[in-house]
Short mmCIF file of C-alpha atoms in Angstrom, two decimals:
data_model
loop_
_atom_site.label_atom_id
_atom_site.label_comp_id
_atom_site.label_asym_id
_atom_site.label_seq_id
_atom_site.Cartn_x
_atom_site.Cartn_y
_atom_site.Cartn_z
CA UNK G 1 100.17 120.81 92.84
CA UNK G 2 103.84 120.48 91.95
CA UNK G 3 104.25 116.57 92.53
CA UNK G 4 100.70 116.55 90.28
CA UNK G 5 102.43 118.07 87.49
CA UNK G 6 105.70 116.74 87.55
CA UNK G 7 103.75 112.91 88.14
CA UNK G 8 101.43 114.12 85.00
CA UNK G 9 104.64 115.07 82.77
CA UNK G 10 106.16 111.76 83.86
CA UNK G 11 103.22 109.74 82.41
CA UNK G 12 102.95 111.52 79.42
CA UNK G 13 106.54 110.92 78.53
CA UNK G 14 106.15 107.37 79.10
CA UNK G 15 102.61 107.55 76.24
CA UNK G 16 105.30 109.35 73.90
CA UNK G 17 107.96 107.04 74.14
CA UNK G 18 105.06 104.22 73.04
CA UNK G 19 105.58 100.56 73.67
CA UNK G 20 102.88 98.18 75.42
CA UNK G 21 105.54 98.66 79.19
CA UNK G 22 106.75 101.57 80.44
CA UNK G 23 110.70 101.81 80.97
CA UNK G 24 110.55 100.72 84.61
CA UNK G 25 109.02 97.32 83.62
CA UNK G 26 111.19 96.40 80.78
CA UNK G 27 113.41 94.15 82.54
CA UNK G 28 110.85 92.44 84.30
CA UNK G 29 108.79 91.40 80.54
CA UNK G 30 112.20 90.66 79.27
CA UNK G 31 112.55 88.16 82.26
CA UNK G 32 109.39 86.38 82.12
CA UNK G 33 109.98 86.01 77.57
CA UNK G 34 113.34 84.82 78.54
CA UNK G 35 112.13 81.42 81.31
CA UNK G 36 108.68 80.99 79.06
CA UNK G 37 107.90 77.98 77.19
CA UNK G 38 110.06 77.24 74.30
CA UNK G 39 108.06 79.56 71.84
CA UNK G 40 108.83 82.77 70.52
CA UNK G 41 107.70 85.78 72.32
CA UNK G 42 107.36 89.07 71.28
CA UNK G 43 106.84 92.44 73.03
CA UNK G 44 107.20 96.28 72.27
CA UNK G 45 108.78 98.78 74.03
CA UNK G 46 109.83 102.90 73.46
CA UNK G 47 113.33 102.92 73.94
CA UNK G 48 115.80 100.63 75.46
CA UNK G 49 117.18 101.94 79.31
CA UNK G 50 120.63 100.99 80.62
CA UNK G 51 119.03 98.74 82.98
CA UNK G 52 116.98 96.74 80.04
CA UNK G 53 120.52 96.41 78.09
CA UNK G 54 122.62 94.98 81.20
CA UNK G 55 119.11 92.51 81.94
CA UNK G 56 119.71 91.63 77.82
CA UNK G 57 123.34 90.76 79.14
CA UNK G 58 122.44 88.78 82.31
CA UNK G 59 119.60 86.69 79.89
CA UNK G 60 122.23 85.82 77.55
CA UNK G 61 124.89 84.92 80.19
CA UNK G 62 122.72 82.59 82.39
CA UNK G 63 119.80 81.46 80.23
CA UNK G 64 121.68 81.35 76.44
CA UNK G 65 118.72 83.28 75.53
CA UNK G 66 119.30 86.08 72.83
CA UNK G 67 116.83 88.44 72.36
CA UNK G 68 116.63 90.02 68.25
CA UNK G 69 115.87 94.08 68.36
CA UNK G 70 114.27 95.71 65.60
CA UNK G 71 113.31 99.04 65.54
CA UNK G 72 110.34 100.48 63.70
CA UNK G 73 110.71 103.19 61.59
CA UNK G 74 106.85 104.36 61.72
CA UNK G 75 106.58 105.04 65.15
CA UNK G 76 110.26 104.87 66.40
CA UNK G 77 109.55 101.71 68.80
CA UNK G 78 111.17 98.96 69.54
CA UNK G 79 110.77 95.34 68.92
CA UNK G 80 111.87 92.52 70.63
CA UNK G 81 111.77 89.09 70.33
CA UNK G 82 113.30 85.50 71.38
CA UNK G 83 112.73 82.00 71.56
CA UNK G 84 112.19 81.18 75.91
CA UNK G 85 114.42 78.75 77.82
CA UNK G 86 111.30 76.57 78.68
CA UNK G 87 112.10 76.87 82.06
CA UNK G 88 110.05 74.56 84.39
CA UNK G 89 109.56 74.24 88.52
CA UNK G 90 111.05 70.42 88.79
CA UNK G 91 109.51 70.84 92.21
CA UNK G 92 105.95 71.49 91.04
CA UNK G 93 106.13 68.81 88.30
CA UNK G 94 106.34 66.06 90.30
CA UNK G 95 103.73 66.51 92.77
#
């Protein structure tokens, strides 16, 4: 009953926060906008973790890819955008 309510207080925190990913998967969307075609991408998160800012530091670093932060003043999200690398498997492209 405990683990139900602390798992149910969890998940509710993560709704308040808002954004279309909860704070876990951040890093991972950020990823995947950062090696897409060369295009801008856009997504909308609650608040920004310490792990999403050091994967914002890693994307610049390796890929050149800078990512512009907005916040929104009517709900108090975040949004993020770039331009991708249009990163491409050489492997799979010529087969």
């Amino acid at each position: 009953e405990e683990l139900g309510q602390r798992a149910a207080a969890l998940v509710l925190e993560e709704i308040r926060r808002g954004g279309c990913v909860d704070t876990s998967a951040q890093g991972l969307a950020l990823i995947w906008m950062a090696l897409g075609p060369e295009d801008v991408s856009r997504l909308r998160i609650g608040m920004l973790t310490h792990y999403t800012i050091g994967t914002l530091r890693l994307l610049k670093e390796c890929f050149g890819v800078e990512f512009r932060v907005k916040r929104d003043e009517d709900d108090g999200t975040i949004l993020m955008s770039c331009l991708g690398s249009g990163y491409s498997n050489m492997v799979k492209v010529s087969t």
